[in-house]
Amino acid sequence: MVCIDSLWLPYTQMAAAPAPLPVVAASGVRLRLADGRELIDGISSWWTMCHGYGHPHIRQAVAAQLEALPHVMFAGLVHEPALKLARRLAALLPGHLERVFFSESGSVAVEVALKMAVQYWQNRGENRCKFVAFKDGYHGDTLGALSVTDPGCGFHDALAGYRVPQLFAGLPRDATSRAALDELLSQPGIAAAIVEPRVQGAGGMRFHDAATLQAIRAACDAHGVLMICDEIMTGFGRTGSLFASPPEAVPDILCLSKALTGGTLPLAATVATDRVFAAFCSERAEDAFMHGPTFMANPLACAAANASLDLFETEPRLQQVTAIEAQLQRELEPCRGLPGVVDVRAIGAIGVVQLDRPVAASLRPAFVERGVWLRPFGDIVYLAPPFVIDAADLRTLTTAVCEVVAASATQAPCEISTP
Ligand SMILES: *Cc1c(COP(=O)(O)O)cnc(C)c1O
């Protein structure tokens, strides 16, 4: 048994925590545990590891960068890996998303986006400090990001009184909710609306269509409010296209992280349109954006991200995601008839079996027993495998889900609701 006496683990009641599993290596879609067991990773290390573990192209790029320049401060100095990555992201992203601000985690990318939105208005002489966010949305664990996360997601019960000002809306899927969103956005002092496009991840892997995003874009335009898309989970192919934001609903500010480096190193980006950027360029020093993470644009992380983008160009990643979606749909469908199952759905490389009660976390040990690594949470059991997974390994994952869900009728509810 591993001794974790000096560690404080994420989302964990430490007094009652089951011992975490020690991992010693990983390759492709498999984790190797200290006791020699292997687990197929069905959730890509929190949705990051899109090319599988240890892809040689990324390893080589990071190793070469390690020799040349592992890190350098990013104020007054700049380097080719960051320049190249920023140019590539701007070229790949839809619309006029052109200015890339790097940071080192998704939550910080969201903080940067929120600060950018507030200061955008301030630089234009308007005081707007409120945000509109959506039911079941999740945007990170730092205080600003938490503030625009739906309290119903269970991430911040203890911090309920400590938030930047925000208003929550239902996603505008029909005339009633569109009118409600319109009403909210017409209130004074709103800087931006923030949404996860197509899939709300940590809030329960809930899907919505492009028309819903178009409705948000149209409502933001009608009220002159900025739109922020949090593509930290959906970016880089997870929903079947490179980005989930459709061309008809391009945000003013977009956040990226998780799969940006192919899961290899921590890196995030907040990308602004030329219009947002223009509000920070003036004769006045105080119009500058005052943010600068110490490890901003770390060269190793940028090299990994550039190598990851190479792989989207040279290997058939999006076709693999299309094939994964079809297989998930086919092989999870039988769960629909099981007792306690209320929905089965898939989009891109995300497959979900939703239960009628929050028992999912109690099912975790059963998956390890079957040689797979999954972290069901709340009322969902979900798969988000690396895109390089082959049909046989994916079959092992879907079979495990069907078997464990079938046996779950007797499980007691479970307190843990986080991913
Ligand atoms: C994971 C996630 C974040 C937070 O990213 P961290 O790197 O964990 O800080 C924010 N938004 C979404 C949609 C995410 O999935």
Coordinates of N, CA and C in Angstrom, one line a residue, residues 23-223:
V23 N 1.0 4.8 -10.3 CA 1.2 4.6 -11.7 C 2.7 4.8 -12.0
V24 N 3.3 3.9 -12.7 CA 4.8 4.0 -13.0 C 5.1 4.3 -14.4
A25 N 4.2 4.1 -15.3 CA 4.5 4.3 -16.7 C 3.2 4.3 -17.5
A26 N 3.2 4.8 -18.7 CA 2.0 4.8 -19.6 C 2.5 4.9 -21.0
S27 N 1.8 4.2 -21.9 CA 2.1 4.2 -23.3 C 0.9 3.9 -24.1
G28 N 0.7 4.6 -25.2 CA -0.5 4.5 -26.0 C -1.7 4.8 -25.2
V29 N -2.7 3.8 -25.0 CA -3.9 4.1 -24.3 C -3.8 3.4 -22.9
R30 N -2.6 2.9 -22.5 CA -2.5 2.1 -21.3 C -1.6 2.7 -20.2
L31 N -2.2 2.6 -19.0 CA -1.4 3.0 -17.8 C -0.8 1.8 -17.2
R32 N 0.4 1.8 -16.7 CA 1.0 0.7 -16.0 C 1.1 1.0 -14.5
L33 N 0.5 0.2 -13.7 CA 0.5 0.4 -12.3 C 1.8 -0.2 -11.6
A34 N 2.1 0.2 -10.4 CA 3.3 -0.3 -9.8 C 3.3 -1.8 -9.6
D35 N 2.1 -2.4 -9.4 CA 2.0 -3.8 -9.2 C 2.0 -4.6 -10.5
G36 N 2.2 -3.9 -11.6 CA 2.3 -4.6 -12.9 C 1.0 -4.7 -13.7
R37 N -0.1 -4.3 -13.0 CA -1.4 -4.3 -13.8 C -1.4 -3.2 -14.8
E38 N -2.1 -3.4 -15.9 CA -2.3 -2.4 -16.9 C -3.8 -2.0 -17.0
L39 N -4.1 -0.7 -17.1 CA -5.4 -0.2 -17.2 C -5.6 0.5 -18.5
I40 N -6.6 0.3 -19.3 CA -6.9 1.1 -20.5 C -7.5 2.4 -20.0
D41 N -6.9 3.5 -20.4 CA -7.4 4.8 -19.9 C -8.6 5.3 -20.8
G42 N -9.7 5.2 -20.2 CA -11.0 5.6 -21.0 C -11.3 7.0 -20.9
I43 N -10.5 7.8 -20.2 CA -10.9 9.3 -20.0 C -9.7 10.2 -20.3
S44 N -8.6 9.6 -21.0 CA -7.5 10.4 -21.5 C -6.9 11.4 -20.5
S45 N -6.7 10.9 -19.2 CA -6.2 11.8 -18.2 C -6.9 13.1 -18.1
W46 N -8.2 13.1 -17.7 CA -9.0 14.3 -17.7 C -9.0 15.0 -19.0
W47 N -9.2 14.2 -20.1 CA -9.5 14.7 -21.4 C -8.4 15.4 -22.1
T48 N -7.1 15.1 -21.7 CA -6.0 15.8 -22.3 C -5.3 15.0 -23.4
M49 N -5.2 13.6 -23.1 CA -4.2 12.8 -23.8 C -4.7 12.3 -25.2
C50 N -4.9 13.3 -26.1 CA -5.7 12.9 -27.3 C -4.9 12.0 -28.2
H51 N -3.6 12.1 -28.3 CA -2.8 11.2 -29.2 C -2.3 10.0 -28.4
G52 N -2.7 9.7 -27.2 CA -2.2 8.6 -26.4 C -1.0 9.0 -25.7
Y53 N -0.5 8.2 -24.7 CA 0.7 8.5 -23.9 C 1.9 8.3 -24.7
G54 N 2.9 9.2 -24.6 CA 4.2 9.0 -25.1 C 4.3 8.9 -26.6
H55 N 3.5 9.7 -27.3 CA 3.6 9.7 -28.8 C 5.0 10.2 -29.1
P56 N 5.7 9.4 -30.0 CA 7.2 9.7 -30.3 C 7.4 11.1 -30.8
H57 N 6.4 11.6 -31.7 CA 6.7 12.9 -32.3 C 6.7 14.0 -31.2
I58 N 5.8 13.9 -30.2 CA 5.8 14.9 -29.1 C 7.0 14.7 -28.2
R59 N 7.3 13.5 -27.9 CA 8.5 13.2 -27.1 C 9.7 13.8 -27.7
Q60 N 9.9 13.6 -29.0 CA 11.1 14.1 -29.6 C 11.1 15.7 -29.6
A61 N 10.0 16.3 -29.9 CA 9.9 17.7 -29.9 C 10.2 18.3 -28.5
V62 N 9.7 17.7 -27.5 CA 10.0 18.2 -26.1 C 11.5 18.0 -25.7
A63 N 12.0 16.8 -26.1 CA 13.4 16.5 -25.8 C 14.3 17.5 -26.5
A64 N 14.1 17.8 -27.8 CA 14.9 18.8 -28.5 C 14.8 20.2 -27.8
Q65 N 13.6 20.5 -27.4 CA 13.4 21.9 -26.8 C 14.1 21.9 -25.4
L66 N 14.1 20.8 -24.7 CA 14.8 20.7 -23.4 C 16.3 21.0 -23.6
E67 N 16.9 20.5 -24.6 CA 18.3 20.8 -24.9 C 18.5 22.3 -25.2
A68 N 17.6 22.9 -26.0 CA 17.8 24.2 -26.4 C 17.5 25.3 -25.4
L69 N 16.3 25.2 -24.8 CA 15.8 26.2 -23.9 C 14.5 25.7 -23.2
P70 N 14.7 25.1 -22.0 CA 13.5 24.6 -21.3 C 12.6 25.7 -20.8
H71 N 13.1 26.8 -20.4 CA 12.3 27.9 -19.9 C 13.0 29.2 -20.0
V72 N 12.2 30.2 -20.3 CA 12.7 31.6 -20.2 C 11.5 32.5 -19.8
M73 N 11.7 33.6 -19.1 CA 10.6 34.5 -18.8 C 10.1 35.1 -20.1
F74 N 8.8 35.4 -20.1 CA 8.1 35.8 -21.3 C 7.9 37.3 -21.4
A75 N 8.5 38.1 -20.5 CA 8.4 39.6 -20.5 C 9.7 40.1 -21.1
G76 N 9.6 40.9 -22.2 CA 10.8 41.4 -22.8 C 11.6 40.4 -23.6
L77 N 11.2 39.2 -23.5 CA 11.9 38.1 -24.3 C 10.8 37.3 -25.0
V78 N 11.1 36.7 -26.1 CA 10.1 35.9 -26.8 C 10.9 34.7 -27.5
H79 N 10.2 33.7 -27.9 CA 10.9 32.5 -28.5 C 10.0 31.9 -29.6
E80 N 10.7 31.2 -30.5 CA 10.1 30.7 -31.7 C 8.9 29.7 -31.3
P81 N 9.1 28.8 -30.4 CA 7.9 27.9 -30.1 C 6.6 28.6 -29.8
A82 N 6.7 29.7 -29.1 CA 5.5 30.5 -28.7 C 5.0 31.3 -29.9
L83 N 5.9 31.9 -30.7 CA 5.5 32.7 -31.9 C 4.8 31.7 -32.9
K84 N 5.4 30.6 -33.1 CA 4.9 29.6 -34.0 C 3.5 29.1 -33.6
L85 N 3.4 28.8 -32.3 CA 2.1 28.3 -31.8 C 1.0 29.3 -31.9
A86 N 1.3 30.5 -31.5 CA 0.3 31.6 -31.6 C -0.2 31.8 -33.0
R87 N 0.7 31.8 -33.9 CA 0.3 32.0 -35.3 C -0.5 30.8 -35.8
R88 N -0.1 29.6 -35.4 CA -0.9 28.4 -35.9 C -2.3 28.4 -35.2
L89 N -2.4 28.8 -34.0 CA -3.7 28.8 -33.3 C -4.6 29.8 -34.0
A90 N -4.1 31.0 -34.2 CA -4.9 32.1 -34.9 C -5.3 31.6 -36.2
A91 N -4.5 30.9 -37.0 CA -4.9 30.4 -38.3 C -5.9 29.4 -38.2
L92 N -5.9 28.5 -37.2 CA -6.8 27.4 -37.1 C -8.2 27.8 -36.6
L93 N -8.2 28.8 -35.7 CA -9.4 29.2 -35.0 C -10.4 29.9 -36.0
P94 N -11.7 29.8 -35.8 CA -12.6 30.5 -36.7 C -12.6 32.0 -36.5
G95 N -13.1 32.7 -37.4 CA -13.3 34.2 -37.3 C -12.1 34.9 -37.1
H96 N -12.2 36.0 -36.3 CA -11.0 36.9 -36.1 C -10.4 36.7 -34.8
L97 N -10.4 35.5 -34.3 CA -9.6 35.2 -33.0 C -8.2 35.2 -33.3
E98 N -7.5 36.3 -33.0 CA -6.1 36.5 -33.5 C -5.0 36.7 -32.5
R99 N -5.4 37.1 -31.3 CA -4.4 37.4 -30.3 C -4.3 36.4 -29.2
V100 N -3.2 35.8 -29.0 CA -3.1 34.6 -28.1 C -2.3 35.0 -26.8
F101 N -3.0 34.9 -25.7 CA -2.4 35.2 -24.4 C -2.2 33.8 -23.7
F102 N -0.9 33.4 -23.5 CA -0.6 32.1 -22.9 C -0.7 32.1 -21.4
S103 N -1.1 31.0 -20.8 CA -1.0 30.8 -19.3 C -0.7 29.3 -19.1
E104 N -0.9 28.9 -17.9 CA -0.5 27.5 -17.6 C -1.6 26.5 -17.2
S105 N -2.8 27.0 -17.0 CA -3.9 26.1 -16.7 C -5.2 26.6 -17.2
G106 N -6.2 25.8 -17.3 CA -7.5 26.1 -17.8 C -8.1 27.2 -17.0
S107 N -8.1 27.0 -15.7 CA -8.7 28.0 -14.8 C -8.1 29.4 -15.0
V108 N -6.8 29.4 -15.1 CA -6.1 30.7 -15.3 C -6.5 31.3 -16.7
A109 N -6.7 30.5 -17.7 CA -7.1 31.0 -19.0 C -8.5 31.6 -18.8
V110 N -9.4 31.1 -18.0 CA -10.7 31.6 -17.8 C -10.6 32.9 -17.0
E111 N -9.7 32.9 -15.9 CA -9.5 34.2 -15.2 C -9.1 35.3 -16.1
V112 N -8.1 35.0 -17.0 CA -7.6 35.9 -18.0 C -8.8 36.5 -18.9
A113 N -9.6 35.5 -19.3 CA -10.8 35.9 -20.2 C -11.7 36.9 -19.4
L114 N -12.0 36.6 -18.1 CA -12.9 37.4 -17.3 C -12.3 38.8 -17.1
K115 N -11.0 38.8 -16.8 CA -10.4 40.1 -16.6 C -10.3 40.9 -17.9
M116 N -10.0 40.2 -19.0 CA -10.0 40.9 -20.3 C -11.4 41.5 -20.6
A117 N -12.4 40.8 -20.3 CA -13.8 41.3 -20.6 C -14.1 42.6 -19.8
V118 N -13.8 42.5 -18.5 CA -14.1 43.7 -17.6 C -13.3 44.9 -18.1
Q119 N -12.0 44.6 -18.3 CA -11.1 45.7 -18.7 C -11.4 46.3 -20.1
Y120 N -11.9 45.4 -21.0 CA -12.3 45.8 -22.3 C -13.3 47.0 -22.2
W121 N -14.3 46.8 -21.3 CA -15.3 47.8 -21.1 C -14.7 49.0 -20.4
Q122 N -13.9 48.8 -19.4 CA -13.3 49.9 -18.7 C -12.5 50.8 -19.6
N123 N -11.7 50.2 -20.5 CA -10.9 50.9 -21.4 C -11.7 51.7 -22.4
R124 N -13.0 51.3 -22.6 CA -13.9 52.0 -23.4 C -14.8 53.0 -22.6
G125 N -14.5 53.1 -21.4 CA -15.2 54.1 -20.5 C -16.5 53.6 -19.9
E126 N -16.7 52.2 -19.9 CA -17.9 51.7 -19.3 C -17.6 50.8 -18.1
N127 N -18.4 50.9 -17.1 CA -18.2 50.1 -16.0 C -19.1 48.8 -16.0
R128 N -18.6 47.7 -16.5 CA -19.4 46.5 -16.6 C -18.6 45.4 -15.9
C129 N -19.1 44.8 -14.8 CA -18.4 43.8 -14.0 C -19.1 42.5 -13.8
K130 N -20.3 42.4 -14.4 CA -21.1 41.2 -14.2 C -21.0 40.2 -15.4
F131 N -21.2 38.9 -15.1 CA -21.1 37.9 -16.1 C -22.4 37.1 -16.1
V132 N -22.8 36.7 -17.3 CA -23.9 35.8 -17.5 C -23.2 34.4 -17.7
A133 N -23.6 33.4 -16.9 CA -23.1 32.0 -17.1 C -24.3 31.1 -17.2
F134 N -24.1 29.8 -17.5 CA -25.2 28.9 -17.7 C -25.3 27.8 -16.7
K135 N -26.5 27.4 -16.6 CA -26.8 26.2 -15.7 C -26.0 25.0 -16.2
D136 N -25.4 24.3 -15.3 CA -24.6 23.1 -15.6 C -23.2 23.4 -16.2
G137 N -22.9 24.7 -16.3 CA -21.6 25.1 -16.8 C -20.5 24.9 -15.8
Y138 N -19.3 24.5 -16.2 CA -18.1 24.4 -15.3 C -17.0 25.2 -16.0
H139 N -16.3 26.0 -15.3 CA -15.2 26.8 -15.9 C -13.9 26.8 -15.1
G140 N -13.8 26.0 -14.0 CA -12.5 25.9 -13.3 C -12.7 26.2 -11.8
D141 N -11.6 26.0 -11.1 CA -11.7 26.0 -9.6 C -11.1 27.3 -9.0
T142 N -10.5 28.2 -9.7 CA -10.0 29.4 -9.1 C -11.2 30.3 -8.9
L143 N -11.1 31.4 -8.0 CA -12.3 32.1 -7.6 C -13.1 32.7 -8.7
G144 N -12.5 33.3 -9.7 CA -13.3 33.9 -10.8 C -14.0 32.8 -11.6
A145 N -13.2 31.8 -11.9 CA -13.8 30.7 -12.8 C -14.9 30.0 -12.0
L146 N -14.7 29.8 -10.7 CA -15.7 29.2 -9.9 C -17.0 30.0 -9.8
S147 N -16.8 31.3 -9.9 CA -17.9 32.2 -9.8 C -18.9 32.0 -11.0
V148 N -18.3 31.7 -12.1 CA -19.2 31.5 -13.3 C -19.5 30.0 -13.5
T149 N -19.1 29.2 -12.6 CA -19.5 27.7 -12.6 C -20.8 27.6 -11.9
D150 N -21.7 26.8 -12.4 CA -23.0 26.6 -11.8 C -22.9 26.0 -10.4
P151 N -23.4 26.7 -9.4 CA -23.2 26.1 -8.0 C -23.8 24.7 -7.9
G152 N -24.8 24.4 -8.8 CA -25.4 23.0 -8.8 C -24.4 21.9 -9.1
C153 N -23.3 22.3 -9.7 CA -22.3 21.3 -10.1 C -21.5 20.7 -8.9
G154 N -21.7 21.4 -7.7 CA -21.1 20.8 -6.5 C -19.7 21.1 -6.3
F155 N -19.1 22.1 -7.0 CA -17.7 22.3 -6.9 C -17.3 23.3 -5.8
H156 N -18.3 24.1 -5.3 CA -17.9 25.2 -4.5 C -19.0 25.5 -3.4
D157 N -19.6 24.5 -2.8 CA -20.6 24.7 -1.8 C -20.0 25.6 -0.7
A158 N -18.7 25.3 -0.3 CA -18.1 26.0 0.8 C -17.8 27.4 0.5
L159 N -17.8 27.8 -0.8 CA -17.4 29.2 -1.1 C -18.6 29.9 -1.7
A160 N -19.8 29.5 -1.4 CA -21.0 30.1 -2.0 C -21.1 31.6 -1.9
G161 N -20.5 32.1 -0.8 CA -20.6 33.6 -0.6 C -19.5 34.4 -1.2
Y162 N -18.6 33.7 -1.9 CA -17.4 34.4 -2.3 C -17.3 34.3 -3.8
R163 N -17.9 35.3 -4.5 CA -17.9 35.2 -6.0 C -17.8 36.5 -6.7
V164 N -17.3 36.6 -7.9 CA -17.5 37.8 -8.7 C -18.9 37.8 -9.1
P165 N -19.5 39.0 -9.4 CA -20.9 39.1 -9.7 C -21.3 38.3 -10.9
Q166 N -22.3 37.5 -10.8 CA -22.8 36.7 -12.0 C -24.3 36.4 -12.0
L167 N -24.8 36.1 -13.1 CA -26.2 35.7 -13.2 C -26.3 34.4 -14.0
F168 N -27.1 33.5 -13.5 CA -27.1 32.2 -14.3 C -28.4 32.1 -15.1
A169 N -28.2 31.6 -16.3 CA -29.3 31.4 -17.3 C -29.4 30.0 -17.7
G170 N -30.6 29.5 -18.1 CA -30.7 28.2 -18.8 C -30.1 28.4 -20.2
L171 N -29.6 27.4 -20.8 CA -29.2 27.5 -22.2 C -30.4 27.8 -23.1
P172 N -30.3 28.7 -24.0 CA -31.4 29.1 -24.9 C -31.8 28.1 -25.9
R173 N -32.4 27.0 -25.5 CA -32.8 26.0 -26.4 C -34.2 26.2 -27.0
D174 N -35.0 27.0 -26.4 CA -36.4 27.2 -27.0 C -36.8 28.7 -26.7
A175 N -38.0 29.0 -27.2 CA -38.4 30.4 -27.2 C -38.4 31.0 -25.7
T176 N -38.9 30.2 -24.8 CA -38.9 30.6 -23.4 C -37.6 31.0 -22.8
S177 N -36.6 30.0 -23.0 CA -35.3 30.2 -22.4 C -34.5 31.3 -23.2
R178 N -34.8 31.5 -24.5 CA -34.2 32.6 -25.2 C -34.7 33.9 -24.7
A179 N -36.0 34.0 -24.4 CA -36.5 35.2 -23.8 C -35.9 35.5 -22.5
A180 N -35.7 34.5 -21.7 CA -35.1 34.7 -20.3 C -33.7 35.2 -20.4
L181 N -33.0 34.6 -21.4 CA -31.6 35.0 -21.6 C -31.5 36.5 -22.0
D182 N -32.4 36.8 -22.9 CA -32.6 38.2 -23.4 C -32.8 39.2 -22.3
E183 N -33.7 38.8 -21.4 CA -34.0 39.6 -20.2 C -32.8 39.8 -19.4
L184 N -32.0 38.7 -19.1 CA -30.8 38.8 -18.3 C -29.8 39.8 -18.9
L185 N -29.6 39.6 -20.2 CA -28.6 40.3 -20.9 C -28.9 41.8 -21.0
S186 N -30.2 42.1 -20.8 CA -30.6 43.5 -20.9 C -30.3 44.3 -19.7
Q187 N -29.9 43.6 -18.6 CA -29.6 44.3 -17.3 C -28.3 45.1 -17.5
P188 N -28.2 46.2 -16.8 CA -27.0 47.0 -16.9 C -25.8 46.3 -16.3
G189 N -24.6 46.7 -16.8 CA -23.3 46.2 -16.2 C -22.8 44.9 -16.5
I190 N -23.4 44.3 -17.6 CA -22.9 42.9 -18.0 C -21.7 43.0 -18.9
A191 N -20.6 42.4 -18.6 CA -19.4 42.4 -19.4 C -19.5 41.4 -20.5
A192 N -19.8 40.1 -20.1 CA -19.7 39.0 -21.0 C -20.6 37.9 -20.6
A193 N -20.9 37.0 -21.5 CA -21.6 35.7 -21.3 C -20.5 34.6 -21.5
I194 N -20.5 33.6 -20.7 CA -19.5 32.6 -20.9 C -20.2 31.2 -21.0
V195 N -19.7 30.4 -22.0 CA -20.4 29.1 -22.2 C -19.3 28.1 -22.7
E196 N -19.6 26.8 -22.4 CA -18.8 25.7 -23.0 C -19.5 25.3 -24.3
P197 N -19.0 25.5 -25.4 CA -19.7 25.1 -26.7 C -19.9 23.6 -26.9
R198 N -21.1 23.3 -27.2 CA -21.5 21.9 -27.6 C -21.6 20.9 -26.4
V199 N -20.6 20.9 -25.5 CA -20.7 20.0 -24.4 C -20.3 20.7 -23.1
Q200 N -21.2 20.6 -22.1 CA -20.8 21.0 -20.8 C -20.2 19.8 -20.1
G201 N -18.9 19.9 -19.8 CA -18.2 18.7 -19.4 C -18.4 18.3 -17.9
A202 N -17.7 19.0 -17.0 CA -17.7 18.6 -15.6 C -19.1 18.8 -15.0
G203 N -20.0 19.5 -15.6 CA -21.4 19.7 -15.1 C -22.2 18.5 -15.5
G204 N -21.7 17.5 -16.2 CA -22.4 16.3 -16.4 C -22.4 15.8 -17.9
M205 N -21.4 16.3 -18.7 CA -21.4 15.8 -20.1 C -22.7 16.0 -20.8
R206 N -23.2 17.2 -20.8 CA -24.5 17.5 -21.4 C -24.3 18.2 -22.7
F207 N -25.0 17.8 -23.7 CA -24.8 18.3 -25.1 C -25.9 19.4 -25.5
H208 N -25.4 20.3 -26.3 CA -26.4 21.2 -27.0 C -26.0 21.4 -28.4
D209 N -26.8 22.0 -29.2 CA -26.5 22.1 -30.7 C -26.0 23.4 -31.0
A210 N -25.6 23.5 -32.3 CA -25.0 24.8 -32.8 C -26.0 25.9 -32.7
A211 N -27.3 25.6 -32.9 CA -28.3 26.6 -32.9 C -28.4 27.3 -31.6
T212 N -28.1 26.6 -30.5 CA -28.1 27.1 -29.1 C -27.0 28.2 -29.0
L213 N -25.9 27.8 -29.6 CA -24.7 28.8 -29.5 C -25.0 30.0 -30.4
Q214 N -25.6 29.8 -31.5 CA -26.0 30.9 -32.4 C -27.0 31.8 -31.6
A215 N -27.9 31.2 -30.9 CA -28.8 32.1 -30.1 C -28.1 32.9 -29.1
I216 N -27.1 32.3 -28.4 CA -26.3 33.1 -27.4 C -25.5 34.2 -28.1
R217 N -24.9 33.8 -29.3 CA -24.2 34.9 -30.0 C -25.1 36.0 -30.4
A218 N -26.3 35.7 -30.9 CA -27.2 36.7 -31.4 C -27.7 37.6 -30.2
A219 N -27.9 36.9 -29.1 CA -28.4 37.7 -27.9 C -27.3 38.6 -27.4
C220 N -26.0 38.1 -27.4 CA -24.9 38.9 -27.0 C -24.7 40.1 -27.9
D221 N -24.9 39.9 -29.2 CA -24.8 41.0 -30.2 C -25.9 42.0 -30.0
A222 N -27.1 41.5 -29.8 CA -28.2 42.4 -29.6 C -28.0 43.4 -28.4
H223 N -27.4 42.9 -27.4 CA -27.2 43.7 -26.2 C -25.8 44.2 -26.0

